[in-house]
Short mmCIF file of C-alpha atoms and ligand atoms in Angstrom, two decimals:
data_model
loop_
_atom_site.label_atom_id
_atom_site.label_comp_id
_atom_site.label_asym_id
_atom_site.label_seq_id
_atom_site.Cartn_x
_atom_site.Cartn_y
_atom_site.Cartn_z
CA MET M 1 -53.79 -13.98 -54.62
CA ALA M 2 -50.84 -12.06 -53.20
CA THR M 3 -47.80 -11.80 -55.46
CA LYS M 4 -44.44 -13.08 -54.24
CA GLN M 5 -43.32 -9.47 -53.77
CA GLN M 6 -46.41 -8.71 -51.66
CA LYS M 7 -45.71 -11.78 -49.52
CA LEU M 8 -42.11 -10.64 -49.02
CA ASP M 9 -43.20 -7.11 -48.12
CA LYS M 10 -45.51 -8.57 -45.47
CA ILE M 11 -42.70 -10.70 -43.96
CA LYS M 12 -40.44 -7.64 -43.79
CA GLN M 13 -43.15 -5.71 -41.95
CA GLN M 14 -43.64 -8.62 -39.53
CA ILE M 15 -39.95 -8.53 -38.57
CA LEU M 16 -40.32 -4.83 -37.76
CA ASP M 17 -43.69 -5.18 -35.98
CA ASN M 18 -42.52 -8.17 -33.91
CA LYS M 19 -39.35 -6.30 -32.91
CA ILE M 20 -36.98 -9.19 -33.67
CA CYS M 21 -33.57 -8.85 -31.94
CA PRO M 22 -34.14 -5.34 -30.58
CA GLU M 23 -30.53 -5.03 -29.28
CA LEU M 24 -29.17 -5.70 -32.78
CA ALA M 25 -31.77 -3.39 -34.34
CA GLU M 26 -30.77 -0.59 -32.01
CA GLN M 27 -27.10 -0.73 -33.05
CA ALA M 28 -27.75 -1.24 -36.77
CA THR M 29 -28.50 1.45 -39.33
CA GLN M 30 -31.38 -0.50 -40.83
CA LEU M 31 -32.97 -3.86 -41.53
CA VAL M 32 -31.28 -5.67 -44.44
CA PHE M 33 -34.18 -7.87 -45.54
CA GLY M 34 -33.18 -9.22 -48.94
CA ASP M 35 -32.78 -8.16 -52.53
CA GLY M 36 -33.28 -9.41 -56.06
CA ASN M 37 -35.90 -11.22 -58.08
CA PRO M 38 -38.81 -12.76 -56.11
CA ASP M 39 -39.44 -15.10 -59.07
CA ALA M 40 -35.86 -16.42 -59.05
CA ASP M 41 -35.00 -20.11 -59.33
CA LEU M 42 -31.99 -19.51 -57.09
CA VAL M 43 -31.99 -18.05 -53.57
CA PHE M 44 -28.64 -17.38 -51.89
CA ILE M 45 -28.45 -17.17 -48.09
CA GLY M 46 -25.51 -15.59 -46.27
CA GLU M 47 -24.83 -15.03 -42.61
CA ALA M 48 -25.51 -11.43 -41.59
CA PRO M 49 -24.99 -7.94 -43.03
CA GLY M 50 -21.57 -6.32 -42.70
CA LYS M 51 -20.66 -2.64 -42.67
CA ASN M 52 -21.48 -1.84 -46.31
CA GLU M 53 -24.71 -3.83 -46.23
CA ASP M 54 -25.79 -2.00 -43.07
CA ILE M 55 -25.21 1.36 -44.75
CA GLN M 56 -26.83 0.49 -48.11
CA GLY M 57 -29.63 -1.73 -46.78
CA LYS M 58 -28.83 -4.51 -49.28
CA PRO M 59 -27.09 -7.87 -48.77
CA PHE M 60 -23.67 -8.60 -50.27
CA VAL M 61 -22.68 -5.18 -51.58
CA GLY M 62 -19.09 -5.22 -50.18
CA ALA M 63 -16.00 -7.24 -51.18
CA ALA M 64 -17.75 -10.62 -50.74
CA GLY M 65 -20.63 -9.33 -52.87
CA LYS M 66 -18.27 -8.26 -55.64
CA PHE M 67 -16.74 -11.75 -55.70
CA LEU M 68 -20.23 -13.26 -55.73
CA ASN M 69 -21.20 -11.05 -58.69
CA GLU M 70 -18.11 -12.24 -60.59
CA MET M 71 -19.06 -15.87 -60.01
CA LEU M 72 -22.68 -15.17 -61.07
CA GLU M 73 -21.36 -13.60 -64.28
CA MET M 74 -19.24 -16.72 -64.87
CA ILE M 75 -22.46 -18.79 -65.04
CA GLY M 76 -24.30 -16.18 -67.12
CA LEU M 77 -26.38 -14.64 -64.35
CA LYS M 78 -26.82 -11.16 -62.91
CA ARG M 79 -27.90 -10.09 -59.45
CA GLU M 80 -31.34 -9.26 -60.89
CA ASP M 81 -31.75 -12.94 -61.83
CA ILE M 82 -31.39 -14.26 -58.27
CA TYR M 83 -32.72 -13.45 -54.82
CA ILE M 84 -30.28 -12.97 -51.96
CA THR M 85 -30.69 -12.60 -48.22
CA ASN M 86 -29.06 -13.44 -44.88
CA ILE M 87 -30.10 -15.46 -41.85
CA VAL M 88 -29.67 -12.54 -39.47
CA LYS M 89 -31.01 -9.30 -40.89
CA TYR M 90 -29.29 -6.68 -38.75
CA ARG M 91 -25.52 -6.14 -38.68
CA PRO M 92 -23.97 -7.76 -35.57
CA PRO M 93 -21.73 -5.26 -33.72
CA ALA M 94 -18.13 -5.25 -35.01
CA ASN M 95 -19.09 -8.04 -37.47
CA ARG M 96 -19.06 -10.71 -34.76
CA ASP M 97 -20.60 -14.09 -35.62
CA PRO M 98 -24.37 -14.17 -35.19
CA LEU M 99 -25.38 -15.78 -31.88
CA PRO M 100 -27.48 -18.98 -31.79
CA ASP M 101 -30.51 -17.14 -30.38
CA GLU M 102 -30.22 -14.45 -33.07
CA LYS M 103 -30.18 -17.08 -35.82
CA ALA M 104 -33.13 -18.88 -34.18
CA ALA M 105 -35.11 -15.62 -33.89
CA PHE M 106 -34.78 -14.88 -37.62
CA LEU M 107 -35.17 -18.45 -38.92
CA PRO M 108 -39.01 -18.47 -39.12
CA TYR M 109 -38.88 -15.32 -41.28
CA LEU M 110 -36.20 -16.83 -43.52
CA GLU M 111 -38.38 -19.95 -43.89
CA SER M 112 -41.31 -17.69 -44.84
CA GLN M 113 -39.15 -15.92 -47.46
CA LEU M 114 -38.31 -19.31 -49.01
CA ASP M 115 -41.97 -20.40 -48.86
CA ALA M 116 -42.96 -17.19 -50.66
CA ILE M 117 -40.31 -17.45 -53.40
CA GLN M 118 -40.34 -21.26 -53.82
CA PRO M 119 -36.89 -21.41 -55.45
CA LYS M 120 -35.76 -24.53 -57.28
CA LEU M 121 -32.42 -24.38 -55.44
CA THR M 122 -31.52 -22.77 -52.09
CA ILE M 123 -27.81 -21.99 -51.93
CA THR M 124 -26.35 -21.67 -48.45
CA LEU M 125 -23.18 -19.60 -48.15
CA GLY M 126 -20.95 -20.73 -45.29
CA ARG M 127 -21.49 -22.96 -42.29
CA HIS M 128 -23.93 -20.74 -40.38
CA SER M 129 -26.35 -20.73 -43.27
CA LEU M 130 -25.94 -24.48 -43.98
CA ASN M 131 -26.38 -25.45 -40.34
CA CYS M 132 -29.59 -23.43 -39.97
CA PHE M 133 -31.29 -25.91 -42.28
CA LEU M 134 -29.07 -29.00 -42.04
CA PRO M 135 -27.47 -28.86 -38.58
CA ASP M 136 -25.63 -32.19 -38.79
CA LEU M 137 -23.70 -31.54 -41.98
CA SER M 138 -20.17 -30.18 -42.20
CA ILE M 139 -19.53 -27.60 -44.93
CA SER M 140 -16.06 -28.97 -45.66
CA GLN M 141 -17.57 -32.41 -46.35
CA VAL M 142 -20.72 -31.51 -48.29
CA HIS M 143 -19.88 -28.31 -50.21
CA GLY M 144 -20.97 -28.52 -53.83
CA GLN M 145 -23.32 -31.46 -53.21
CA PRO M 146 -27.06 -30.79 -53.57
CA LYS M 147 -29.06 -32.05 -50.58
CA ARG M 148 -32.80 -32.73 -50.71
CA TYR M 149 -34.50 -32.13 -47.37
CA LYS M 150 -38.12 -31.54 -46.40
CA GLY M 151 -39.29 -30.55 -49.87
CA ARG M 152 -36.40 -28.24 -50.69
CA VAL M 153 -33.08 -28.73 -52.47
CA TYR M 154 -30.08 -27.05 -50.82
CA LEU M 155 -26.64 -26.50 -52.31
CA PRO M 156 -24.04 -25.80 -49.59
CA LEU M 157 -21.20 -23.54 -50.74
CA PHE M 158 -18.28 -21.95 -48.92
CA HIS M 159 -18.84 -18.34 -47.89
CA PRO M 160 -17.34 -15.93 -50.47
CA ALA M 161 -15.84 -13.77 -47.70
CA ALA M 162 -14.01 -16.81 -46.26
CA ALA M 163 -12.88 -17.95 -49.72
CA LEU M 164 -11.85 -14.52 -51.02
CA TYR M 165 -8.31 -14.53 -49.61
CA ASN M 166 -7.79 -18.29 -49.28
CA GLY M 167 -6.44 -19.65 -52.57
CA GLY M 168 -7.55 -23.27 -52.15
CA MET M 169 -10.99 -22.46 -50.82
CA ARG M 170 -11.44 -19.78 -53.48
CA GLN M 171 -10.84 -22.24 -56.32
CA THR M 172 -13.13 -24.82 -54.68
CA LEU M 173 -15.90 -22.22 -54.41
CA ILE M 174 -15.44 -21.21 -58.05
CA ASP M 175 -15.55 -24.88 -59.13
CA ASP M 176 -18.68 -25.55 -57.03
CA PHE M 177 -20.29 -22.41 -58.43
CA ALA M 178 -19.56 -23.49 -62.01
CA ALA M 179 -21.63 -26.64 -61.40
CA ILE M 180 -24.80 -24.67 -60.50
CA PRO M 181 -26.34 -24.59 -64.04
CA ALA M 182 -26.03 -28.38 -64.42
CA ILE M 183 -27.51 -28.96 -60.95
CA LEU M 184 -30.37 -26.59 -61.73
CA GLN M 185 -31.05 -28.25 -65.07
CA LYS M 186 -31.41 -31.65 -63.40
CA LEU M 187 -34.06 -30.18 -61.11
CA THR M 188 -36.24 -28.82 -63.90
N1 LIG X 1 -21.54 -11.51 -45.64
C1 LIG X 1 -22.77 -12.04 -45.42
O1 LIG X 1 -22.92 -13.14 -44.93
N2 LIG X 1 -23.82 -11.32 -45.78
C2 LIG X 1 -23.73 -10.13 -46.35
O2 LIG X 1 -24.77 -9.54 -46.65
C3 LIG X 1 -22.44 -9.61 -46.57
C4 LIG X 1 -21.37 -10.31 -46.21
#
């Protein structure tokens, strides 16, 4: 039986072998596959790597990542306790939004990551991530509300980069984040 880490390593290799989004790959420093604990109960999914992530090869290591770490600490967790990845795994040029065909190209690999890890709760960060799985829902209407769909439970949250400098959204994200332990406990 392959371990979760072995399954993840295989998925990473498949992205490289299948040459997913070659134009993005060409402009990026490296593939930013995902990071953290493969046995985590919580998986966080962002949008795409930014400049710092592209350089370091890990998701959420810039300003948004720092804010995320602070919120994790608030609920008694560290980065090593969770797994974190993005929909699109190469940095889009000049941090533009990922294109629909780029998100579609990476989605099967993201699904495989979730199938390998089997988290109790999948936390989507921002509308791109939410709408990959639940295309009809609006982040402003459903943030903070767990949604059960096709055998998984999703928790849509605002994106920490969007909330960082927006006072109202920032507090909403912090409040939604604070509810994670209670949501998780109900699932176990
Ligand atoms: N924003 C994202 O969506 N992902 C990252 O990895 C960093 C910033």
